[in-house]
């Protein structure tokens, strides 16, 4: 079970350090089967090996080792911190940063070449959802163009765009339908759900047979809350 915190553009370097220290201490005492990952802002990276129970990840990178790409970070900068986990394809980067499927596939190939763990994000906008399930699946499969689904360090996060940051999660039966359909073609790839996950809804979502975890934004920002989410996931996994 993967429980992942995506900080997006939240927390400072100082508050990230406090958060990670508190989380690692909690995980030291509370042994869990969960694979706990935290994706801070790049300016808040800390050495990944300081936190034995947490996998530190990057929300973004540019597909180069180093070189001339103003404002971006490459593999050399990630490796300085021992970061080997990345998010790719998040809808906020697709929309606001205009990342195309072609560019996303390039990032994906680069991450694969480097042997990084990838959480690959997919999700449909509201107008596609309003046109029914078949349209949703067609849209989601389109987001696999150029993506090697046989890469063994791949997990997929299904994050319906209209459910992100809105406080309105998708309905559990709709999440189940999408994840079951993805699972039928994607075999053993771990599938996460993201989009307004919180303490109230996490248990019913990750109890779904095709759900292997959650990618959490807002509800992960407070470390005590994130610890509770890990406990919920742990309890579901034990059942
Ligand atoms: P929220 O949990 O804030 O809806 O964000 C979800 C998300 O985008 C995680 O990547």
Short mmCIF file of C-alpha atoms and ligand atoms in Angstrom, two decimals:
data_model
loop_
_atom_site.label_atom_id
_atom_site.label_comp_id
_atom_site.label_asym_id
_atom_site.label_seq_id
_atom_site.Cartn_x
_atom_site.Cartn_y
_atom_site.Cartn_z
CA UNK A 1 0.00 0.00 0.00
CA UNK A 2 1.48 3.34 -1.05
CA UNK A 3 0.58 6.44 0.95
CA UNK A 4 2.06 9.50 -0.72
CA UNK A 5 2.05 13.19 0.19
CA UNK A 6 2.24 15.71 -2.63
CA UNK A 7 3.09 19.08 -1.09
CA UNK A 8 2.70 20.93 -4.40
CA UNK A 9 3.83 24.53 -3.71
CA UNK A 10 3.41 24.33 0.06
CA UNK A 11 5.81 24.28 3.00
CA UNK A 12 9.17 25.98 3.37
CA UNK A 13 12.50 24.27 3.76
CA UNK A 14 12.25 24.69 7.53
CA UNK A 15 8.70 23.37 7.84
CA UNK A 16 9.51 20.48 5.49
CA UNK A 17 12.46 19.50 7.71
CA UNK A 18 10.23 19.61 10.81
CA UNK A 19 7.55 17.61 9.03
CA UNK A 20 9.94 14.90 7.83
CA UNK A 21 11.58 14.58 11.20
CA UNK A 22 8.20 14.21 12.94
CA UNK A 23 6.96 11.74 10.35
CA UNK A 24 10.10 9.64 10.51
CA UNK A 25 9.89 9.54 14.32
CA UNK A 26 6.27 8.46 14.09
CA UNK A 27 7.16 5.70 11.62
CA UNK A 28 10.03 4.59 13.84
CA UNK A 29 7.57 3.83 16.62
CA UNK A 30 4.63 2.77 14.46
CA UNK A 31 5.80 0.03 12.19
CA UNK A 32 3.74 -0.11 9.04
CA UNK A 33 3.64 -2.15 5.84
CA UNK A 34 2.84 1.05 3.99
CA UNK A 35 5.26 2.49 1.47
CA UNK A 36 5.32 6.12 2.65
CA UNK A 37 6.42 8.75 0.16
CA UNK A 38 6.71 12.53 0.44
CA UNK A 39 7.11 14.90 -2.51
CA UNK A 40 8.24 18.31 -1.19
CA UNK A 41 9.07 21.37 -3.28
CA UNK A 42 12.52 21.14 -4.87
CA UNK A 43 13.81 24.05 -2.78
CA UNK A 44 13.03 22.02 0.35
CA UNK A 45 14.88 18.83 -0.61
CA UNK A 46 16.83 17.26 2.20
CA UNK A 47 19.11 14.25 1.96
CA UNK A 48 16.82 11.27 1.44
CA UNK A 49 18.96 8.99 3.60
CA UNK A 50 18.20 11.08 6.71
CA UNK A 51 14.73 9.52 6.77
CA UNK A 52 14.90 5.76 6.96
CA UNK A 53 11.12 5.20 6.77
CA UNK A 54 10.24 7.72 4.07
CA UNK A 55 10.89 7.80 0.35
CA UNK A 56 11.56 11.36 -0.72
CA UNK A 57 10.43 12.25 -4.19
CA UNK A 58 10.46 15.04 -6.74
CA UNK A 59 7.26 16.62 -8.03
CA UNK A 60 9.10 17.61 -11.20
CA UNK A 61 12.39 17.46 -13.10
CA UNK A 62 13.65 18.25 -16.57
CA UNK A 63 14.85 15.25 -18.59
CA UNK A 64 18.54 16.15 -18.61
CA UNK A 65 21.49 15.26 -16.38
CA UNK A 66 22.52 18.93 -16.26
CA UNK A 67 22.89 21.73 -18.77
CA UNK A 68 21.24 24.87 -20.09
CA UNK A 69 17.65 24.86 -18.94
CA UNK A 70 16.89 27.95 -16.89
CA UNK A 71 14.73 27.35 -13.86
CA UNK A 72 14.71 23.56 -14.06
CA UNK A 73 16.37 20.75 -12.14
CA UNK A 74 17.97 17.68 -13.69
CA UNK A 75 19.19 14.27 -12.60
CA UNK A 76 22.41 15.63 -11.11
CA UNK A 77 20.49 17.89 -8.72
CA UNK A 78 18.14 15.08 -7.68
CA UNK A 79 20.95 12.64 -7.12
CA UNK A 80 22.72 15.08 -4.77
CA UNK A 81 19.79 14.51 -2.39
CA UNK A 82 19.43 10.80 -3.14
CA UNK A 83 16.00 11.41 -4.68
CA UNK A 84 14.97 8.42 -6.78
CA UNK A 85 11.18 8.87 -6.80
CA UNK A 86 9.32 11.13 -9.16
CA UNK A 87 5.83 12.22 -10.09
CA UNK A 88 5.13 12.51 -13.81
CA UNK A 89 2.03 13.70 -15.66
CA UNK A 90 0.28 15.54 -12.83
CA UNK A 91 -2.74 17.40 -14.21
CA UNK A 92 -1.53 20.69 -12.73
CA UNK A 93 1.62 20.42 -14.84
CA UNK A 94 -0.31 19.27 -17.88
CA UNK A 95 -2.69 22.24 -17.58
CA UNK A 96 -0.87 25.16 -16.00
CA UNK A 97 2.65 24.31 -17.23
CA UNK A 98 1.44 23.12 -20.65
CA UNK A 99 3.28 19.80 -20.51
CA UNK A 100 2.26 17.87 -23.61
CA UNK A 101 1.88 14.09 -23.78
CA UNK A 102 4.99 14.03 -26.00
CA UNK A 103 7.07 15.89 -23.41
CA UNK A 104 5.64 13.79 -20.58
CA UNK A 105 6.66 10.63 -22.47
CA UNK A 106 10.18 12.08 -22.78
CA UNK A 107 10.33 12.69 -19.03
CA UNK A 108 9.02 9.18 -18.46
CA UNK A 109 11.70 7.60 -20.68
CA UNK A 110 14.38 9.62 -18.90
CA UNK A 111 13.12 8.59 -15.44
CA UNK A 112 13.09 4.97 -16.59
CA UNK A 113 16.64 5.23 -17.91
CA UNK A 114 17.67 6.49 -14.48
CA UNK A 115 15.87 3.63 -12.73
CA UNK A 116 13.64 5.96 -10.68
CA UNK A 117 10.35 4.94 -9.10
CA UNK A 118 7.58 6.67 -11.00
CA UNK A 119 4.09 7.63 -9.94
CA UNK A 120 2.49 8.38 -13.28
CA UNK A 121 -0.61 10.58 -12.94
CA UNK A 122 -3.66 10.44 -15.15
CA UNK A 123 -7.11 12.00 -14.80
CA UNK A 124 -9.99 13.39 -16.79
CA UNK A 125 -11.50 16.91 -16.70
CA UNK A 126 -15.12 17.50 -15.70
CA UNK A 127 -16.51 17.84 -19.24
CA UNK A 128 -15.12 14.41 -20.15
CA UNK A 129 -16.59 12.90 -16.99
CA UNK A 130 -19.95 14.46 -17.84
CA UNK A 131 -19.88 12.61 -21.17
CA UNK A 132 -19.87 9.22 -19.47
CA UNK A 133 -17.60 6.36 -18.50
CA UNK A 134 -16.57 5.30 -22.04
CA UNK A 135 -15.28 8.82 -22.68
CA UNK A 136 -13.43 8.84 -19.38
CA UNK A 137 -11.61 5.62 -20.25
CA UNK A 138 -10.79 6.77 -23.77
CA UNK A 139 -9.32 9.96 -22.32
CA UNK A 140 -7.31 8.06 -19.71
CA UNK A 141 -5.92 5.53 -22.20
CA UNK A 142 -4.81 8.49 -24.33
CA UNK A 143 -2.63 9.58 -21.43
CA UNK A 144 -0.62 6.38 -21.86
CA UNK A 145 0.68 7.40 -25.30
CA UNK A 146 4.45 6.87 -25.33
CA UNK A 147 4.44 5.37 -21.82
CA UNK A 148 6.10 1.99 -21.30
CA UNK A 149 3.69 0.21 -18.96
CA UNK A 150 6.10 -2.70 -18.60
CA UNK A 151 8.49 -0.64 -16.51
CA UNK A 152 8.74 -2.48 -13.22
CA UNK A 153 9.06 0.65 -11.02
CA UNK A 154 5.80 2.16 -12.21
CA UNK A 155 2.72 3.02 -10.14
CA UNK A 156 -0.25 4.90 -11.52
CA UNK A 157 -2.28 7.57 -9.77
CA UNK A 158 -5.80 8.09 -11.04
CA UNK A 159 -6.66 11.67 -10.13
CA UNK A 160 -9.85 13.02 -11.69
CA UNK A 161 -9.05 16.69 -12.27
CA UNK A 162 -12.42 17.91 -10.98
CA UNK A 163 -11.79 16.14 -7.66
CA UNK A 164 -8.37 17.70 -7.02
CA UNK A 165 -8.32 20.35 -4.32
CA UNK A 166 -12.09 20.75 -4.45
CA UNK A 167 -12.99 18.86 -1.28
CA UNK A 168 -15.23 16.70 -3.47
CA UNK A 169 -13.76 13.27 -4.01
CA UNK A 170 -15.08 11.05 -6.79
CA UNK A 171 -17.70 8.58 -5.63
CA UNK A 172 -16.28 5.28 -4.45
CA UNK A 173 -18.30 3.28 -7.00
CA UNK A 174 -16.95 5.46 -9.83
CA UNK A 175 -13.38 5.15 -8.58
CA UNK A 176 -13.88 1.37 -8.42
CA UNK A 177 -15.10 1.23 -12.00
CA UNK A 178 -12.14 3.18 -13.35
CA UNK A 179 -9.53 1.33 -11.27
CA UNK A 180 -11.00 -2.10 -12.13
CA UNK A 181 -10.89 -1.23 -15.82
CA UNK A 182 -7.32 0.06 -15.58
CA UNK A 183 -6.30 -3.05 -13.63
CA UNK A 184 -7.73 -5.37 -16.26
CA UNK A 185 -5.26 -4.01 -18.82
CA UNK A 186 -2.38 -2.98 -16.57
CA UNK A 187 -2.03 -6.25 -14.66
CA UNK A 188 0.09 -5.87 -11.58
CA UNK A 189 0.86 -2.18 -11.69
CA UNK A 190 -0.06 -0.57 -8.34
CA UNK A 191 -2.97 1.83 -8.76
CA UNK A 192 -3.46 4.84 -6.49
CA UNK A 193 -6.34 7.24 -6.22
CA UNK A 194 -5.93 10.99 -5.68
CA UNK A 195 -8.40 13.86 -5.42
CA UNK A 196 -9.69 15.25 -2.11
CA UNK A 197 -8.64 12.21 -0.13
CA UNK A 198 -9.10 12.81 3.60
CA UNK A 199 -9.51 11.04 6.92
CA UNK A 200 -13.20 10.40 6.29
CA UNK A 201 -12.97 8.84 2.83
CA UNK A 202 -9.55 7.14 2.71
CA UNK A 203 -10.65 3.85 4.20
CA UNK A 204 -13.51 3.23 1.76
CA UNK A 205 -11.32 4.17 -1.22
CA UNK A 206 -8.31 2.03 -0.39
CA UNK A 207 -10.52 -0.90 0.57
CA UNK A 208 -11.39 -1.22 -3.12
CA UNK A 209 -9.91 -4.37 -4.58
CA UNK A 210 -8.04 -2.55 -7.37
CA UNK A 211 -6.73 0.27 -5.19
CA UNK A 212 -3.18 0.05 -3.88
CA UNK A 213 -2.83 3.42 -2.22
CA UNK A 214 -3.45 7.14 -2.32
CA UNK A 215 -1.73 10.31 -3.53
CA UNK A 216 -2.76 13.07 -1.16
CA UNK A 217 -2.47 16.85 -1.45
CA UNK A 218 -4.19 19.12 1.07
CA UNK A 219 -4.86 16.48 3.71
CA UNK A 220 -1.17 15.54 3.78
CA UNK A 221 0.12 19.02 4.63
CA UNK A 222 -0.35 18.66 8.35
CA UNK A 223 1.97 15.95 9.62
CA UNK A 224 -0.38 14.75 12.38
CA UNK A 225 -3.13 14.38 9.79
CA UNK A 226 -0.83 12.49 7.43
CA UNK A 227 0.14 10.13 10.27
CA UNK A 228 -3.58 9.43 10.82
CA UNK A 229 -3.97 8.69 7.11
CA UNK A 230 -1.09 6.19 7.32
CA UNK A 231 -2.76 4.52 10.31
CA UNK A 232 -6.01 4.22 8.37
CA UNK A 233 -4.18 2.67 5.43
CA UNK A 234 -2.36 0.30 7.74
CA UNK A 235 -5.65 -0.84 9.31
CA UNK A 236 -7.16 -1.51 5.88
CA UNK A 237 -4.08 -3.43 4.78
CA UNK A 238 -4.20 -5.65 7.88
CA UNK A 239 -7.79 -6.74 7.19
P1 LIG B 1 -5.85 17.08 -3.07
O1 LIG B 1 -5.69 15.91 -2.15
O2 LIG B 1 -5.51 18.39 -2.44
O3 LIG B 1 -7.17 17.08 -3.77
O4 LIG B 1 -4.73 16.90 -4.23
C1 LIG B 1 -4.65 15.70 -4.90
C2 LIG B 1 -3.45 15.72 -5.77
O5 LIG B 1 -3.41 16.44 -6.74
C3 LIG B 1 -2.31 14.89 -5.38
O6 LIG B 1 -1.36 14.83 -6.39
#
